[in-house]
């Protein structure tokens, strides 16, 4: 199944990872708004919705039991326990979107990135770093809804996560949002120009050369 995605006529996967509150949701939302060839992957999670989050738009919010059923049925491309809750990517929507030619953005944690890359090494991975630890704390406390226990877990996980940046293809420092959005859009654009992703169209162009040279040699003999 995944090899089928590995074809220049289908879309690609763009994995975006970052510690909590590094600004990845805002960044990804803006890039999705700009680029009609991109689609988001809507993850499943067992975490309850935060204020303003909508089921089916931000996440598919499910119970722990339902999440385990999805794992057992093999319906998830990857899944992980993050900050004490389950999160996972549905397999079939990704296959369908890529087959329709869309590039799909997966906003997932570092454990999920590792699983997706194992099956799909062509995926492009991007890590988002905040400019400093202090900025991260400021951004996470601005959300206002996190209890102190959750904040502690997220901060200690963030320290582990940022150390993983070196295994990603690209790194964005999210200091100024507009620059970070430009960076992510440029990464996605350049990934579409990779030679291996253009091999089908390249072969079609080369065929026009072969056809022309056959006609030309007929004319000159
Ligand atoms: P939050 O609860 O703040 O929305 O997300 C917490 C963490 O879970 C973030 O690092 C986010 O990227 C990660 N996450 C969201 N969806 C998925 C998913 O489908 N798979 C994995 N592995 N992580 C996810």
Tab-separated table of C-alpha atoms and ligand atoms in Angstrom:
chain	number	residue	atom	x	y	z
A	1	UNK	CA	0.000	0.000	0.000
A	2	UNK	CA	2.663	2.490	0.998
A	3	UNK	CA	4.792	1.745	-2.048
A	4	UNK	CA	1.808	2.757	-4.124
A	5	UNK	CA	2.021	6.198	-2.532
A	6	UNK	CA	5.642	6.352	-3.565
A	7	UNK	CA	4.713	7.379	-7.048
A	8	UNK	CA	5.190	10.777	-8.639
A	9	UNK	CA	1.546	10.920	-9.748
A	10	UNK	CA	0.359	10.729	-6.130
A	11	UNK	CA	0.741	13.192	-3.280
A	12	UNK	CA	3.459	13.136	-0.668
A	13	UNK	CA	3.416	13.154	3.132
A	14	UNK	CA	4.741	16.167	5.041
A	15	UNK	CA	5.352	15.403	8.715
A	16	UNK	CA	5.450	18.392	11.065
A	17	UNK	CA	6.575	17.818	14.658
A	18	UNK	CA	7.247	20.211	17.514
A	19	UNK	CA	6.944	20.381	21.270
A	20	UNK	CA	3.611	21.531	22.689
A	21	UNK	CA	2.928	25.256	22.079
A	22	UNK	CA	5.789	25.736	19.618
A	23	UNK	CA	3.180	27.186	17.255
A	24	UNK	CA	2.825	24.302	14.811
A	25	UNK	CA	-0.980	24.425	14.597
A	26	UNK	CA	-1.033	28.128	13.641
A	27	UNK	CA	1.818	27.575	11.210
A	28	UNK	CA	0.237	24.556	9.524
A	29	UNK	CA	-3.213	26.221	9.376
A	30	UNK	CA	-1.720	29.205	7.536
A	31	UNK	CA	0.206	27.036	5.041
A	32	UNK	CA	-2.950	24.960	4.396
A	33	UNK	CA	-4.914	28.157	3.774
A	34	UNK	CA	-2.364	29.282	1.172
A	35	UNK	CA	-1.907	26.035	-0.721
A	36	UNK	CA	-4.866	24.283	-2.396
A	37	UNK	CA	-2.770	21.168	-3.113
A	38	UNK	CA	-2.378	20.502	0.628
A	39	UNK	CA	-4.739	18.669	2.937
A	40	UNK	CA	-4.482	18.124	6.705
A	41	UNK	CA	-4.547	14.717	8.313
A	42	UNK	CA	-7.190	14.795	11.062
A	43	UNK	CA	-5.856	12.656	13.905
A	44	UNK	CA	-7.776	10.509	16.341
A	45	UNK	CA	-7.272	11.308	19.999
A	46	UNK	CA	-8.590	10.118	23.341
A	47	UNK	CA	-7.949	13.571	24.854
A	48	UNK	CA	-11.079	15.634	25.566
A	49	UNK	CA	-11.662	18.664	23.300
A	50	UNK	CA	-10.357	22.053	24.446
A	51	UNK	CA	-12.587	25.132	24.216
A	52	UNK	CA	-13.264	25.975	20.575
A	53	UNK	CA	-12.062	22.639	19.182
A	54	UNK	CA	-14.470	20.919	16.810
A	55	UNK	CA	-14.821	17.147	16.364
A	56	UNK	CA	-13.859	16.142	12.814
A	57	UNK	CA	-12.066	19.430	12.151
A	58	UNK	CA	-9.361	19.625	14.845
A	59	UNK	CA	-9.372	15.937	15.822
A	60	UNK	CA	-11.645	12.928	15.788
A	61	UNK	CA	-12.309	12.804	19.539
A	62	UNK	CA	-12.864	9.188	20.616
A	63	UNK	CA	-12.913	7.171	23.842
A	64	UNK	CA	-9.884	5.089	24.893
A	65	UNK	CA	-11.899	1.934	24.066
A	66	UNK	CA	-12.653	3.164	20.540
A	67	UNK	CA	-9.000	4.115	20.091
A	68	UNK	CA	-7.870	0.602	21.047
A	69	UNK	CA	-10.402	-0.849	18.588
A	70	UNK	CA	-8.836	1.266	15.823
A	71	UNK	CA	-5.376	-0.063	16.743
A	72	UNK	CA	-6.601	-3.678	16.791
A	73	UNK	CA	-8.353	-3.277	13.433
A	74	UNK	CA	-5.089	-1.992	11.890
A	75	UNK	CA	-6.791	1.264	10.909
A	76	UNK	CA	-3.985	3.505	12.142
A	77	UNK	CA	-0.871	4.316	10.128
A	78	UNK	CA	0.830	5.250	13.409
A	79	UNK	CA	-0.181	5.938	16.976
A	80	UNK	CA	1.432	7.021	20.240
A	81	UNK	CA	0.702	7.814	23.855
A	82	UNK	CA	1.479	11.536	24.194
A	83	UNK	CA	1.172	13.433	27.498
A	84	UNK	CA	-0.979	10.553	28.826
A	85	UNK	CA	-3.466	10.482	25.918
A	86	UNK	CA	-3.659	8.404	22.745
A	87	UNK	CA	-3.109	10.083	19.374
A	88	UNK	CA	-3.061	8.389	15.975
A	89	UNK	CA	-3.300	8.863	12.213
A	90	UNK	CA	-6.012	7.065	10.232
A	91	UNK	CA	-4.511	5.021	7.406
A	92	UNK	CA	-7.288	5.102	4.765
A	93	UNK	CA	-7.839	8.887	4.576
A	94	UNK	CA	-4.104	9.346	3.944
A	95	UNK	CA	-4.112	6.730	1.168
A	96	UNK	CA	-7.191	8.312	-0.448
A	97	UNK	CA	-5.874	11.891	-0.290
A	98	UNK	CA	-2.457	10.923	-1.698
A	99	UNK	CA	-4.094	8.873	-4.451
A	100	UNK	CA	-6.147	11.954	-5.357
A	101	UNK	CA	-2.865	13.872	-5.775
A	102	UNK	CA	-2.929	15.933	-2.566
A	103	UNK	CA	0.107	16.379	-0.351
A	104	UNK	CA	-0.962	15.586	3.210
A	105	UNK	CA	0.331	17.357	6.316
A	106	UNK	CA	0.631	15.165	9.416
A	107	UNK	CA	1.032	17.226	12.591
A	108	UNK	CA	2.241	14.484	14.899
A	109	UNK	CA	4.739	13.896	17.684
A	110	UNK	CA	8.268	12.505	17.323
A	111	UNK	CA	7.174	8.905	18.060
A	112	UNK	CA	4.634	9.078	15.234
A	113	UNK	CA	7.205	10.560	12.871
A	114	UNK	CA	9.509	7.604	13.471
A	115	UNK	CA	6.722	5.104	12.666
A	116	UNK	CA	5.604	6.883	9.483
A	117	UNK	CA	9.175	7.193	8.195
A	118	UNK	CA	9.800	3.504	8.764
A	119	UNK	CA	6.994	2.660	6.309
A	120	UNK	CA	7.299	5.690	4.104
A	121	UNK	CA	10.902	6.953	3.830
A	122	UNK	CA	9.932	9.416	1.062
A	123	UNK	CA	7.943	11.499	3.566
A	124	UNK	CA	9.376	14.960	4.218
A	125	UNK	CA	9.901	15.684	7.911
A	126	UNK	CA	10.025	19.145	9.447
A	127	UNK	CA	10.789	20.017	13.069
A	128	UNK	CA	9.628	23.325	14.570
A	129	UNK	CA	11.716	24.822	17.375
A	130	UNK	CA	10.574	27.772	19.481
A	131	UNK	CA	13.256	30.482	19.845
A	132	UNK	CA	13.813	29.504	23.503
A	133	UNK	CA	12.431	27.509	26.437
A	134	UNK	CA	11.115	30.775	27.945
A	135	UNK	CA	9.039	31.500	24.828
A	136	UNK	CA	7.527	28.029	24.999
A	137	UNK	CA	6.471	28.519	28.635
A	138	UNK	CA	4.960	31.899	27.779
A	139	UNK	CA	2.988	30.467	24.847
A	140	UNK	CA	1.725	27.440	26.761
A	141	UNK	CA	0.567	29.454	29.768
A	142	UNK	CA	-1.169	31.962	27.437
A	143	UNK	CA	-3.506	29.137	26.398
A	144	UNK	CA	-4.896	29.457	29.909
A	145	UNK	CA	-6.545	26.040	30.170
A	146	UNK	CA	-3.642	23.803	31.161
A	147	UNK	CA	-3.568	22.537	34.740
A	148	UNK	CA	-0.200	22.661	36.559
A	149	UNK	CA	0.259	18.852	36.395
A	150	UNK	CA	-0.312	18.808	32.640
A	151	UNK	CA	2.020	21.789	32.204
A	152	UNK	CA	4.785	19.905	34.062
A	153	UNK	CA	4.346	16.802	31.861
A	154	UNK	CA	4.319	18.867	28.644
A	155	UNK	CA	7.432	20.804	29.654
A	156	UNK	CA	9.412	17.714	30.580
A	157	UNK	CA	8.308	16.003	27.344
A	158	UNK	CA	9.326	19.137	25.410
A	159	UNK	CA	12.890	18.797	26.683
A	160	UNK	CA	13.048	15.229	25.353
A	161	UNK	CA	11.334	16.164	22.059
A	162	UNK	CA	13.574	19.110	21.129
A	163	UNK	CA	16.611	16.820	21.395
A	164	UNK	CA	15.136	14.816	18.467
A	165	UNK	CA	15.339	17.696	15.994
A	166	UNK	CA	18.507	16.325	14.383
A	167	UNK	CA	16.782	13.346	12.804
A	168	UNK	CA	14.399	15.555	10.797
A	169	UNK	CA	15.004	16.698	7.193
A	170	UNK	CA	14.249	20.374	7.877
A	171	UNK	CA	14.291	22.703	10.859
A	172	UNK	CA	12.187	25.841	11.279
A	173	UNK	CA	12.732	28.307	14.130
A	174	UNK	CA	9.288	29.719	14.860
A	175	UNK	CA	10.234	33.189	16.038
A	176	UNK	CA	8.316	35.332	13.535
A	177	UNK	CA	5.204	33.559	12.289
A	178	UNK	CA	5.258	35.055	8.765
A	179	UNK	CA	8.862	33.909	8.213
A	180	UNK	CA	8.122	30.457	9.610
A	181	UNK	CA	5.104	30.142	7.268
A	182	UNK	CA	7.277	31.144	4.290
A	183	UNK	CA	9.867	28.547	5.344
A	184	UNK	CA	7.319	25.739	5.565
A	185	UNK	CA	5.727	26.706	2.221
A	186	UNK	CA	9.191	26.731	0.611
A	187	UNK	CA	10.033	23.286	2.020
A	188	UNK	CA	6.781	21.857	0.653
A	189	UNK	CA	7.340	23.520	-2.711
A	190	UNK	CA	10.902	22.231	-3.030
A	191	UNK	CA	9.811	18.715	-2.024
A	192	UNK	CA	7.512	18.730	-5.079
A	193	UNK	CA	10.487	19.567	-7.305
A	194	UNK	CA	12.518	16.554	-6.182
A	195	UNK	CA	13.745	14.606	-9.196
A	196	UNK	CA	12.234	11.314	-8.071
A	197	UNK	CA	8.826	12.943	-7.661
A	198	UNK	CA	8.998	14.241	-11.216
A	199	UNK	CA	10.214	11.063	-12.892
A	200	UNK	CA	6.834	10.287	-14.522
A	201	UNK	CA	6.587	13.692	-16.176
A	202	UNK	CA	10.308	13.582	-17.051
A	203	UNK	CA	9.794	10.257	-18.854
A	204	UNK	CA	6.877	11.762	-20.796
A	205	UNK	CA	9.068	14.697	-21.882
A	206	UNK	CA	11.906	12.348	-22.857
A	207	UNK	CA	9.426	10.370	-24.946
A	208	UNK	CA	8.731	13.513	-27.012
A	209	UNK	CA	12.473	13.684	-27.714
A	210	UNK	CA	12.553	10.013	-28.743
A	211	UNK	CA	9.492	10.475	-31.013
A	212	UNK	CA	10.956	13.613	-32.597
A	213	UNK	CA	14.306	12.027	-33.265
A	214	UNK	CA	12.608	9.021	-34.957
A	215	UNK	CA	10.620	11.382	-37.229
A	216	UNK	CA	13.738	13.411	-37.914
A	217	UNK	CA	15.807	10.388	-38.909
A	218	UNK	CA	13.019	9.269	-41.320
A	219	UNK	CA	13.122	12.700	-42.975
A	220	UNK	CA	16.888	12.666	-43.433
A	221	UNK	CA	17.209	9.097	-44.821
B	1	LIG	P1	-2.338	18.555	21.638
B	1	LIG	O1	-2.997	17.792	22.737
B	1	LIG	O2	-1.596	19.755	22.164
B	1	LIG	O3	-3.284	18.889	20.511
B	1	LIG	O4	-1.248	17.592	20.978
B	1	LIG	C1	-0.287	16.979	21.779
B	1	LIG	C2	0.761	16.309	20.915
B	1	LIG	O5	0.185	15.220	20.186
B	1	LIG	C3	1.377	17.220	19.868
B	1	LIG	O6	2.792	17.014	19.887
B	1	LIG	C4	0.809	16.710	18.582
B	1	LIG	O7	1.659	16.932	17.473
B	1	LIG	C5	0.683	15.236	18.884
B	1	LIG	N1	-0.235	14.583	17.959
B	1	LIG	C6	-1.370	15.062	17.427
B	1	LIG	N2	-1.925	14.180	16.595
B	1	LIG	C7	-1.108	13.106	16.585
B	1	LIG	C8	-1.133	11.833	15.897
B	1	LIG	O8	-2.011	11.508	15.113
B	1	LIG	N3	-0.108	10.987	16.154
B	1	LIG	C9	0.911	11.288	17.010
B	1	LIG	N4	1.881	10.391	17.156
B	1	LIG	N5	0.959	12.463	17.662
B	1	LIG	C10	-0.025	13.357	17.453
